[in-house]
Coordinates of C-alpha atoms and ligand atoms in Angstrom, one line a residue:
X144 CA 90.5 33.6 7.5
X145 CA 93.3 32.3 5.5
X146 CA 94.7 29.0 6.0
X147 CA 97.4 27.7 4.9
X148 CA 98.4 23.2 5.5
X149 CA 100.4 20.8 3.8
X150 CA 98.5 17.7 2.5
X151 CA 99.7 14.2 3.4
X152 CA 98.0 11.8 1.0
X153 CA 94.8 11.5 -1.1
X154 CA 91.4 10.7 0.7
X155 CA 89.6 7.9 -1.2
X156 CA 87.3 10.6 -3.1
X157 CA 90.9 11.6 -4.7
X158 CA 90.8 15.2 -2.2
X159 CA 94.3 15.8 -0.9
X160 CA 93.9 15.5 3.3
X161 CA 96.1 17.5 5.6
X162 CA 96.3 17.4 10.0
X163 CA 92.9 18.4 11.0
X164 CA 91.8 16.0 8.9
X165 CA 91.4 19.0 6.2
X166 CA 90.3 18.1 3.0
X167 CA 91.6 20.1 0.0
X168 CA 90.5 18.9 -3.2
X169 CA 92.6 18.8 -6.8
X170 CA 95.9 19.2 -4.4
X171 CA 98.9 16.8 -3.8
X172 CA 100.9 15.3 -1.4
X173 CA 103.2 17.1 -0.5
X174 CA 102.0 20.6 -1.6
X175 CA 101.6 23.4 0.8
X176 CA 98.5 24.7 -0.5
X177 CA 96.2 28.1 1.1
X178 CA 92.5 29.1 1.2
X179 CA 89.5 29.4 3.3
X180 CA 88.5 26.8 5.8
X181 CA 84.9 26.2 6.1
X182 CA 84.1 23.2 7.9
X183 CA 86.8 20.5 7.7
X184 CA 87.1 21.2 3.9
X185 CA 89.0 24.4 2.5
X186 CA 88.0 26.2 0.1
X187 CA 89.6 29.3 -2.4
X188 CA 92.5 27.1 -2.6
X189 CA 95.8 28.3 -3.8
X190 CA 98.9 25.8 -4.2
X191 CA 101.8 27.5 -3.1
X192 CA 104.3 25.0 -3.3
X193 CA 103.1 22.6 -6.4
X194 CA 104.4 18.8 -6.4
X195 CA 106.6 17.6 -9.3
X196 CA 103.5 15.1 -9.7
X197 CA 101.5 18.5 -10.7
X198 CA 100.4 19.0 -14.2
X199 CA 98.4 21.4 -16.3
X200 CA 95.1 19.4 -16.7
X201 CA 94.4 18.1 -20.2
X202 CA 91.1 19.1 -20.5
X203 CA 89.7 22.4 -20.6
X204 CA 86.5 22.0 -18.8
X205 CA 88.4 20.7 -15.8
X206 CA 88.4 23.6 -13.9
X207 CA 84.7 23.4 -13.5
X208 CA 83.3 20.0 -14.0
X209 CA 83.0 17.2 -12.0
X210 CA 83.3 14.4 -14.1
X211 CA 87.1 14.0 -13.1
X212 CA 88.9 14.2 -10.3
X213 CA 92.6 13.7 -10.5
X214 CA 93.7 15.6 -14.2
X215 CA 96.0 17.5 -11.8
X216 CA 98.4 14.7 -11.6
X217 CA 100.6 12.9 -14.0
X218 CA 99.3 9.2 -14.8
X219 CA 102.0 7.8 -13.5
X220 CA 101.1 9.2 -10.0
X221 CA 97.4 8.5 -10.5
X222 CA 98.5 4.9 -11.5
X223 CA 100.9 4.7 -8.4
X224 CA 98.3 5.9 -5.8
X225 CA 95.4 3.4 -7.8
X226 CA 97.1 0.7 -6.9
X227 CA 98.1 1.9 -3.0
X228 CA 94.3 2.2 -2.4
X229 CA 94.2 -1.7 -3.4
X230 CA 97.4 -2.5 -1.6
X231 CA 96.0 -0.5 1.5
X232 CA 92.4 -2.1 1.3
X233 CA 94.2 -5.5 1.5
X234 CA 96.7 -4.7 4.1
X235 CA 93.5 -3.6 6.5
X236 CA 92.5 -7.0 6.1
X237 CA 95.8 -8.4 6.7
X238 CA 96.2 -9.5 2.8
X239 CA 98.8 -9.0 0.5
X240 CA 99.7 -10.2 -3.0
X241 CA 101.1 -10.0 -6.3
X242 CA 99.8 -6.5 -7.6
X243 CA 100.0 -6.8 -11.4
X244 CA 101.0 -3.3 -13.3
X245 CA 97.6 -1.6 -13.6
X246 CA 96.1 -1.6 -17.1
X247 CA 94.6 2.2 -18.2
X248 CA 92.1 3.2 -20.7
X249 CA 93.2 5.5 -23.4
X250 CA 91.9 9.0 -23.8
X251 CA 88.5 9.4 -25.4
X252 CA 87.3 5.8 -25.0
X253 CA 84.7 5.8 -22.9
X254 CA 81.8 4.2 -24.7
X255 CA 78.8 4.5 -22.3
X256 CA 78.5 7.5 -20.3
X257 CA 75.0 9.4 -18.6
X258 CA 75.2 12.6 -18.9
X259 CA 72.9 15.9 -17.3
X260 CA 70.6 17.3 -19.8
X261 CA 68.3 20.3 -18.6
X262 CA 66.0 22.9 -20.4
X263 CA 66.7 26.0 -20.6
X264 CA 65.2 29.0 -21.6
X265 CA 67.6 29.0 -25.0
X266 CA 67.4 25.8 -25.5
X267 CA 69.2 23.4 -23.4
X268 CA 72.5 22.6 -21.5
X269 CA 74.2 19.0 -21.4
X270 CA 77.3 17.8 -19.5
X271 CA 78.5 16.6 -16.4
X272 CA 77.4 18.5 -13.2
X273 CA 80.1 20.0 -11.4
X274 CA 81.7 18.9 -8.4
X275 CA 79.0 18.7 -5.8
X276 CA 76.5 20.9 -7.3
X277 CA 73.9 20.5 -9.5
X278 CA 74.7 23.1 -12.0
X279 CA 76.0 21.4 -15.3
X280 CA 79.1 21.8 -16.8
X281 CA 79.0 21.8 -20.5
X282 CA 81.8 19.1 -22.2
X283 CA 81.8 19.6 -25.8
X284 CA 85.7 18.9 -25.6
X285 CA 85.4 15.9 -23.0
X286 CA 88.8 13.8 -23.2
X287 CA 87.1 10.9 -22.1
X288 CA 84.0 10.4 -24.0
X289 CA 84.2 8.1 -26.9
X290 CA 84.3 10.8 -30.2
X291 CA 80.6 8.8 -30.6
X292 CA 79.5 9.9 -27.4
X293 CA 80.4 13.6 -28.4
X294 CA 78.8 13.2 -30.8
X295 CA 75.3 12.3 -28.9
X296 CA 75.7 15.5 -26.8
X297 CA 73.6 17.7 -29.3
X298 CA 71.2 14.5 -29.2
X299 CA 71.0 14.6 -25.4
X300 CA 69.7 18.5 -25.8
X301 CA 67.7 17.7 -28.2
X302 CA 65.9 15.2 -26.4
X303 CA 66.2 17.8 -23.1
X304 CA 64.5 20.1 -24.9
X305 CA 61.5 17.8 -26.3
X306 CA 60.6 16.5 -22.8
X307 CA 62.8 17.6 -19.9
X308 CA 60.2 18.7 -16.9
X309 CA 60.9 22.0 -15.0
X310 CA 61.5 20.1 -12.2
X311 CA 65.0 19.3 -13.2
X312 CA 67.5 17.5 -15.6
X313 CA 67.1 14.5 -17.9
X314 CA 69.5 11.6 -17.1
X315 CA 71.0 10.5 -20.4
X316 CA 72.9 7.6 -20.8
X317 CA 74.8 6.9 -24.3
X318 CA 75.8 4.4 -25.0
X319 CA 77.7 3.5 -28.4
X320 CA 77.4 0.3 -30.6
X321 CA 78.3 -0.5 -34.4
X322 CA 74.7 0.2 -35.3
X323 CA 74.9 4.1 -34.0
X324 CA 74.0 5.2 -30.5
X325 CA 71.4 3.5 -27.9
X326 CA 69.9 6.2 -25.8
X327 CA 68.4 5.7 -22.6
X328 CA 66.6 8.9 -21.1
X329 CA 65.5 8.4 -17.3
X330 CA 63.7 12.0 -15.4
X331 CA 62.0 13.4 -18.1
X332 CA 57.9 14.0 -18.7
X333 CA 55.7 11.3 -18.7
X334 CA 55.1 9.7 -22.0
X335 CA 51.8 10.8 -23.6
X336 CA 50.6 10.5 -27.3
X337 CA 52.8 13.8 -28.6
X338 CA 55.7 13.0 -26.6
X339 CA 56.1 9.5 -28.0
X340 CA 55.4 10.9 -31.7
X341 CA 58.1 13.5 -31.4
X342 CA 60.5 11.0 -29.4
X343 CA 60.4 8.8 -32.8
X344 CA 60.2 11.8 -35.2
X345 CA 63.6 12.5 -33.2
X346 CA 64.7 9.2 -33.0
X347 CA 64.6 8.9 -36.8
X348 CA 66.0 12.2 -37.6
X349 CA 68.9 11.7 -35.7
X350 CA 69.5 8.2 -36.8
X351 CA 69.8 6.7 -33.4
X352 CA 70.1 2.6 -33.4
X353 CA 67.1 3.2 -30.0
X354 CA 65.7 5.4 -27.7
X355 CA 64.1 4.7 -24.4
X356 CA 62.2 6.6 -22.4
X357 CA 61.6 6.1 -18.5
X358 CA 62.4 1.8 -19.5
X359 CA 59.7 2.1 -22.6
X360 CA 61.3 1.5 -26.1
X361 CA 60.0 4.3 -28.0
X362 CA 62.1 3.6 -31.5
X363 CA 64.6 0.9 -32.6
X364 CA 65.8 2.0 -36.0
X365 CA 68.6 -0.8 -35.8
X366 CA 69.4 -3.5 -33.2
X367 CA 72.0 -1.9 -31.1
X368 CA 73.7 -5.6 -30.3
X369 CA 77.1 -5.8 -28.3
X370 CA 79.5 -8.4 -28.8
X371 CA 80.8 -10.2 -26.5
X372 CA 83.4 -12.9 -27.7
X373 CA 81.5 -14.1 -31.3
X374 CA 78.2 -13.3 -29.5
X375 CA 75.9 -10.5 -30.6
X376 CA 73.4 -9.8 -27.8
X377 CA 70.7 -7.0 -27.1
X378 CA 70.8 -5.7 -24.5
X379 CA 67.9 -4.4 -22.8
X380 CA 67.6 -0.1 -22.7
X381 CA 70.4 0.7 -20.0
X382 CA 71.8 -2.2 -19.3
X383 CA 75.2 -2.5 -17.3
X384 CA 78.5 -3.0 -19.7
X385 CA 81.9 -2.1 -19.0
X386 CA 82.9 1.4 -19.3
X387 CA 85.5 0.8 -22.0
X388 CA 86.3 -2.0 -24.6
X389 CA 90.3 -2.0 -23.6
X390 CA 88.5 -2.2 -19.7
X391 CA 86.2 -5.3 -21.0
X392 CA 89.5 -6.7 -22.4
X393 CA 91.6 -6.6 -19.6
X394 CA 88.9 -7.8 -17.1
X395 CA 88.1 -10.9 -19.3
X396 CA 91.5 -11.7 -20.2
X397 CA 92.7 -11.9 -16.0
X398 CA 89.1 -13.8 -15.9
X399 CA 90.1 -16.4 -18.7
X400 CA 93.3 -16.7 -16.9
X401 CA 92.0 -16.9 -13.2
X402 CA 89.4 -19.4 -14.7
X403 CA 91.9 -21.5 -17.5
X404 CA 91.4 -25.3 -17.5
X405 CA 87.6 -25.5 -16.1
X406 CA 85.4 -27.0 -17.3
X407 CA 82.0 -26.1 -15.9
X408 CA 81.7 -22.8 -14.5
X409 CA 79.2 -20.2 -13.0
X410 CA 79.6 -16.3 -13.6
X411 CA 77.7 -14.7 -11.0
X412 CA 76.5 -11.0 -11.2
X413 CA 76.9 -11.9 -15.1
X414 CA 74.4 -9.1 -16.8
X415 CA 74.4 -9.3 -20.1
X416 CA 77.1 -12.1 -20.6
X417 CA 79.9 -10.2 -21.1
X418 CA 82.3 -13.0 -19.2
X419 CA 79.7 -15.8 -19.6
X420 CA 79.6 -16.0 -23.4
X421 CA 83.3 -15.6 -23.8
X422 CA 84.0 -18.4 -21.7
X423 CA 81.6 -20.8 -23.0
X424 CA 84.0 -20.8 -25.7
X425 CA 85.7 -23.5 -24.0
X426 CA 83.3 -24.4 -20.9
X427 CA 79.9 -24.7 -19.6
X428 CA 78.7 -22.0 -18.3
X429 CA 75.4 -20.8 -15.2
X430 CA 74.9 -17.6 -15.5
X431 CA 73.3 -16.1 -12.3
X432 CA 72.0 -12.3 -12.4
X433 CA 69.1 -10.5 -10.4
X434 CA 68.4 -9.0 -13.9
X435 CA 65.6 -11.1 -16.0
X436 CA 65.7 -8.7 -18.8
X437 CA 69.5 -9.4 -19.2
X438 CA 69.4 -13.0 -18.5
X439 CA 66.9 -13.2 -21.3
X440 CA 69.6 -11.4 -23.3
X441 CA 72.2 -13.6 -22.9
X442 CA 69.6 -16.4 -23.3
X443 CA 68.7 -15.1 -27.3
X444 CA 72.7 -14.3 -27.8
X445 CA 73.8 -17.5 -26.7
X446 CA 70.5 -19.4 -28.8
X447 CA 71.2 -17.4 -31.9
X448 CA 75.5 -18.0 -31.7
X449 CA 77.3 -21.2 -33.0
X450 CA 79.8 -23.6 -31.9
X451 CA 79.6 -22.2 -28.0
X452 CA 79.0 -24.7 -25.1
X453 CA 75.8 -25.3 -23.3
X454 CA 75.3 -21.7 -21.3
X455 CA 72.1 -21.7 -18.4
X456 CA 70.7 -18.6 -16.9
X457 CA 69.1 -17.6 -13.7
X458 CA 67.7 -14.7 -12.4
X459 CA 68.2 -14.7 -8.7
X460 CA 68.9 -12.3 -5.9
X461 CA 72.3 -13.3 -4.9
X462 CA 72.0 -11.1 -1.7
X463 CA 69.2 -12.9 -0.6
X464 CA 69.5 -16.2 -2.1
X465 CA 73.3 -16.6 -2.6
X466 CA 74.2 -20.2 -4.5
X467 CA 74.4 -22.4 -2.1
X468 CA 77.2 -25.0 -1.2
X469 CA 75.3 -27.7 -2.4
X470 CA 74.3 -25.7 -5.7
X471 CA 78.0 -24.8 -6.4
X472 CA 80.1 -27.9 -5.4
X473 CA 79.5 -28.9 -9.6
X474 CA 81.6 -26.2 -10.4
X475 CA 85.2 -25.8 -11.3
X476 CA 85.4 -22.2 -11.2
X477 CA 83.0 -19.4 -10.2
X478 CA 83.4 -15.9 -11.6
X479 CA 82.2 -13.0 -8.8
X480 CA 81.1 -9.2 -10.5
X481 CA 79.1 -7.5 -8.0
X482 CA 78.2 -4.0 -7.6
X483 CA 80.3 -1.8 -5.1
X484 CA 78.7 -3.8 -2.2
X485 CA 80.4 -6.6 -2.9
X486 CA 79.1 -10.2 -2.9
X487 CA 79.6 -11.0 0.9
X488 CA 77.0 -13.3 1.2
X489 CA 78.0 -15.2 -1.6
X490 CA 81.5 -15.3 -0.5
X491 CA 80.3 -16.7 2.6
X492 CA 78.5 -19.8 0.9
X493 CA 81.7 -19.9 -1.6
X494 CA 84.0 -20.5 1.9
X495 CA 82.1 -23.3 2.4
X496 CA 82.8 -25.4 -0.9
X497 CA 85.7 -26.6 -2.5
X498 CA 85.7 -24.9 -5.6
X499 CA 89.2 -24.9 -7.2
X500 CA 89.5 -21.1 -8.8
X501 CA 87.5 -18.0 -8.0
X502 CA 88.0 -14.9 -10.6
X503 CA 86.7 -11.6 -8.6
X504 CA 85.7 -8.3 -10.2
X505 CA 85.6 -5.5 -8.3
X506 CA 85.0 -2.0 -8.7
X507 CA 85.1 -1.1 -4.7
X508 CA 88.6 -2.4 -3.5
X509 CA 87.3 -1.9 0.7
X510 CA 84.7 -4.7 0.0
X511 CA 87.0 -6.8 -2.5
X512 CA 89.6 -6.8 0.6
X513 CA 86.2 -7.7 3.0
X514 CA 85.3 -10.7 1.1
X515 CA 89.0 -11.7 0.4
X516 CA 89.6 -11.9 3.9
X517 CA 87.0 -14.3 4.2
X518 CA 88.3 -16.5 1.1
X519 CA 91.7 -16.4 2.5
X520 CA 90.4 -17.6 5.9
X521 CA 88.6 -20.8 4.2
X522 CA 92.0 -21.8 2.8
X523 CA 91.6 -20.0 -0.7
X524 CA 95.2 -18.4 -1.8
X525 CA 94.8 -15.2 -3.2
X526 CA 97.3 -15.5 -6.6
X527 CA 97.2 -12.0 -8.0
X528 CA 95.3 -8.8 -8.4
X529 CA 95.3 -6.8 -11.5
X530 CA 94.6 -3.1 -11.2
X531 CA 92.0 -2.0 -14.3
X532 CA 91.8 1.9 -14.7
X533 CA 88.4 2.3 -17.0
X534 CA 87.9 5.6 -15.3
X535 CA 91.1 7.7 -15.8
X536 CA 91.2 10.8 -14.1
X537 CA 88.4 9.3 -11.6
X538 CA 88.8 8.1 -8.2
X539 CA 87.3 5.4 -9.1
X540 CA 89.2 2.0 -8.7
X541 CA 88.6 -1.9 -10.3
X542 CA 90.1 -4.6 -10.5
X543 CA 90.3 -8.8 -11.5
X544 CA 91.7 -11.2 -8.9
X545 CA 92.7 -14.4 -9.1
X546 CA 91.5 -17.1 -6.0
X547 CA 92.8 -20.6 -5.7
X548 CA 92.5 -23.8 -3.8
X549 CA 95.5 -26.0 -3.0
X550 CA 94.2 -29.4 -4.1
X551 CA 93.7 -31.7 -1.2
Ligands
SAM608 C1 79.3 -4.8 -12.1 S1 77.9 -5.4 -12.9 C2 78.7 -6.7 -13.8 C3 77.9 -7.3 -14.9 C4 78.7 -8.3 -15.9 N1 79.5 -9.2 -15.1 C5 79.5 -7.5 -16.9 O1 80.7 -7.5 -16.8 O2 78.9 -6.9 -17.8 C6 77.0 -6.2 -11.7 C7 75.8 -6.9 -12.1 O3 75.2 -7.4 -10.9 C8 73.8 -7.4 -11.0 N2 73.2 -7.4 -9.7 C9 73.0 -6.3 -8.9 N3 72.5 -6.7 -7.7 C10 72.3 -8.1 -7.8 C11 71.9 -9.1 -6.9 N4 71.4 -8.8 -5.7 N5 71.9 -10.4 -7.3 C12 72.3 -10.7 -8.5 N6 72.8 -9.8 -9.4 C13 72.8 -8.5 -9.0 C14 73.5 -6.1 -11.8 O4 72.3 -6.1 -12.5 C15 74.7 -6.1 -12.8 O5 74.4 -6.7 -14.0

């Protein structure tokens, strides 16, 4: 049966929600869009009054991939409604603050990406897979892959097609760096003497910097370092870094800010270094991370670089073994950068010291706002948050926050 609703406001996913709730994606508030319900989602949908906020979507595999969201809008409405999700995650918590103009990537600068890469009986598909559904979009003309990345795509089905199992897709993740691409490959067949030959053979022939396999280094044709302030560091196959360099900018820059004047301070959830090594610039710096493989990392970039303060490293499970009070009362600022969970037990140690300044990365504004909440309650004054948009077109929100302490 036909239905026909006017949506109210995005759903955190980016859908458009009407009454009911009904969830509608790729629509706008305001629109009075039709189609077929099924469930509480509808389906079939036609807009049939579009919002002024509507566009014609930049990129032509929109209509069937799923590695966007929200091309149907202008940026300015996707920047708008960015920064009501933080505003709204904070007000739930009875927070509000200086929301800084957000800071978006550009276009075709994502620089680390997985993509789907699966057999096929021609040869082999890659892409993203489409919006719930495993079938695989192909992107050749992706507008937000780094032109590097694009580049890899023929690489990824390459690779699909030496060692993909029946049983489904390859996981590739590209990654670009000065000395060509690092490519990590999770899901394929297990490594056996052939594979591995023809995994280098490939490796070499199409002049990848490395190739892992399942976490095994098959090749390293050239040390695919990152930089990180005047650091170089390796990181291990796969490791976590920011989605863009303009994202890594703007995240380190509101972190130097929040974090200006200390002199001894510990970035927690560091991976590689990319805050740490910056910031030892100008301060001592613990760097805390579950990770050992990217502790060591920043270990070798920091032993290898010049004219950088002393810079420590830990690996430790800051769910289960947060710093403690005692641990953390010699710093002068503490950087937070957990995953989408958030860092709640370490907040709940932090609101127990007296540490002057607390930068906060997030990339889940509900559990930012959680652990805020608890900040705020201990006395810390929550300066300013600044919006960072590395995933344009996504639903997907981050941000840097600033934390201080009113000296006593
Ligand atoms: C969002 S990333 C940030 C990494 C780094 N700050 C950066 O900007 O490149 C979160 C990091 O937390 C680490 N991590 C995940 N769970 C952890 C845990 N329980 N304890 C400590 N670190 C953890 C991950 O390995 C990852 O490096």
């Amino acid at each position: 049966m036909n239905t026909q609703v006017k949506i109210n406001r995005l759903g955190l996913q980016g859908d458009g929600v009407a009454d009911g709730p009904v969830y509608a994606p790729r629509t706008l508030p305001g629109e009075v869009v039709s189609g077929t319900l099924d469930g509480a989602r509808l389906t079939d949908i036609r807009i049939v009054t579009p919002s002024d906020d509507r566009v014609q979507p930049p990129c032509r595999h929109y209509k069937s991939c799923g590695g966007c969201q929200l091309q149907h809008a202008t940026d300015s409405f996707v920047a708008a409604w960015k920064q009501e999700i933080v505003q709204y995650a904070l007000k739930a918590q009875g927070l509000e603050t200086d929301l800084r103009p957000i800071i978006t990537s550009p276009t075709r600068s994502r620089r680390r990406a997985t993509l789907a890469a699966r057999r096929t009986k021609k040869g082999s598909m890659v892409g993203f897979f489409g919006r719930a559904s495993d079938v695989i979009t192909e992107v050749p003309e992706c507008q937000l892959l780094d032109p590097a990345l694009l580049a890899g795509l023929p690489v990824a089905g390459a690779l699909a097609v030496l060692g993909a199992s029946r049983k489904g897709p390859l996981a590739v993740t590209l990654t670009a760096c000065a000395a060509g691409l690092d490519v990590s490959v999770v899901g394929g067949k297990p490594l056996d003497g052939p594979l591995r030959q023809s995994l280098a053979q490939a490796t070499e022939a199409h002049g990848l910097a490395r190739l892992s396999w399942d976490g095994d280094v098959i090749a390293m044709r050239a040390r695919p370092v990152q930089n990180f302030g005047t650091v170089q560091v390796l990181p291990p196959a796969g490791a976590f870094l920011q989605a863009t360099k303009q994202g890594e900018a703007a995240l380190l820059a509101a972190v130097r800010e929040a974090t200006q004047g200390a002199h001894r301070v510990a970035d927690l959830f560091a991976g590689c270094g990319t805050f740490s090594l910056p910031l030892a610039a100008d301060a001592e710096v613990h760097a805390v991370e579950s990770d050992a493989l990217m502790t060591d990392a920043l270990d070798q970039g920091w032993r290898m670089a010049a004219g950088l303060k002393p810079v420590t490293t830990e690996s430790r499970d800051l769910y289960r073994r947060p710093l403690l009070p005692d641990e953390l009362a010699r710093f002068d600022a503490v950087v937070l950068d957990p995953p989408r969970a958030g860092a709640e037990a370490q907040v709940a140690e932090l609101a127990q010291t007296r540490v002057p300044c607390i930068a906060y990365v997030s990339c889940n504004p509900v559990t930012f706002a959680r652990d805020a909440r608890v900040l705020v309650t201990a006395g810390y004054d929550l300066a300013w948050v600044q919006v960072v948009d590395q995933f344009r077109w996504s639903a997907h929100t981050e941000l840097a926050a600033s934390f201080t302490l009113a000296v006593d």
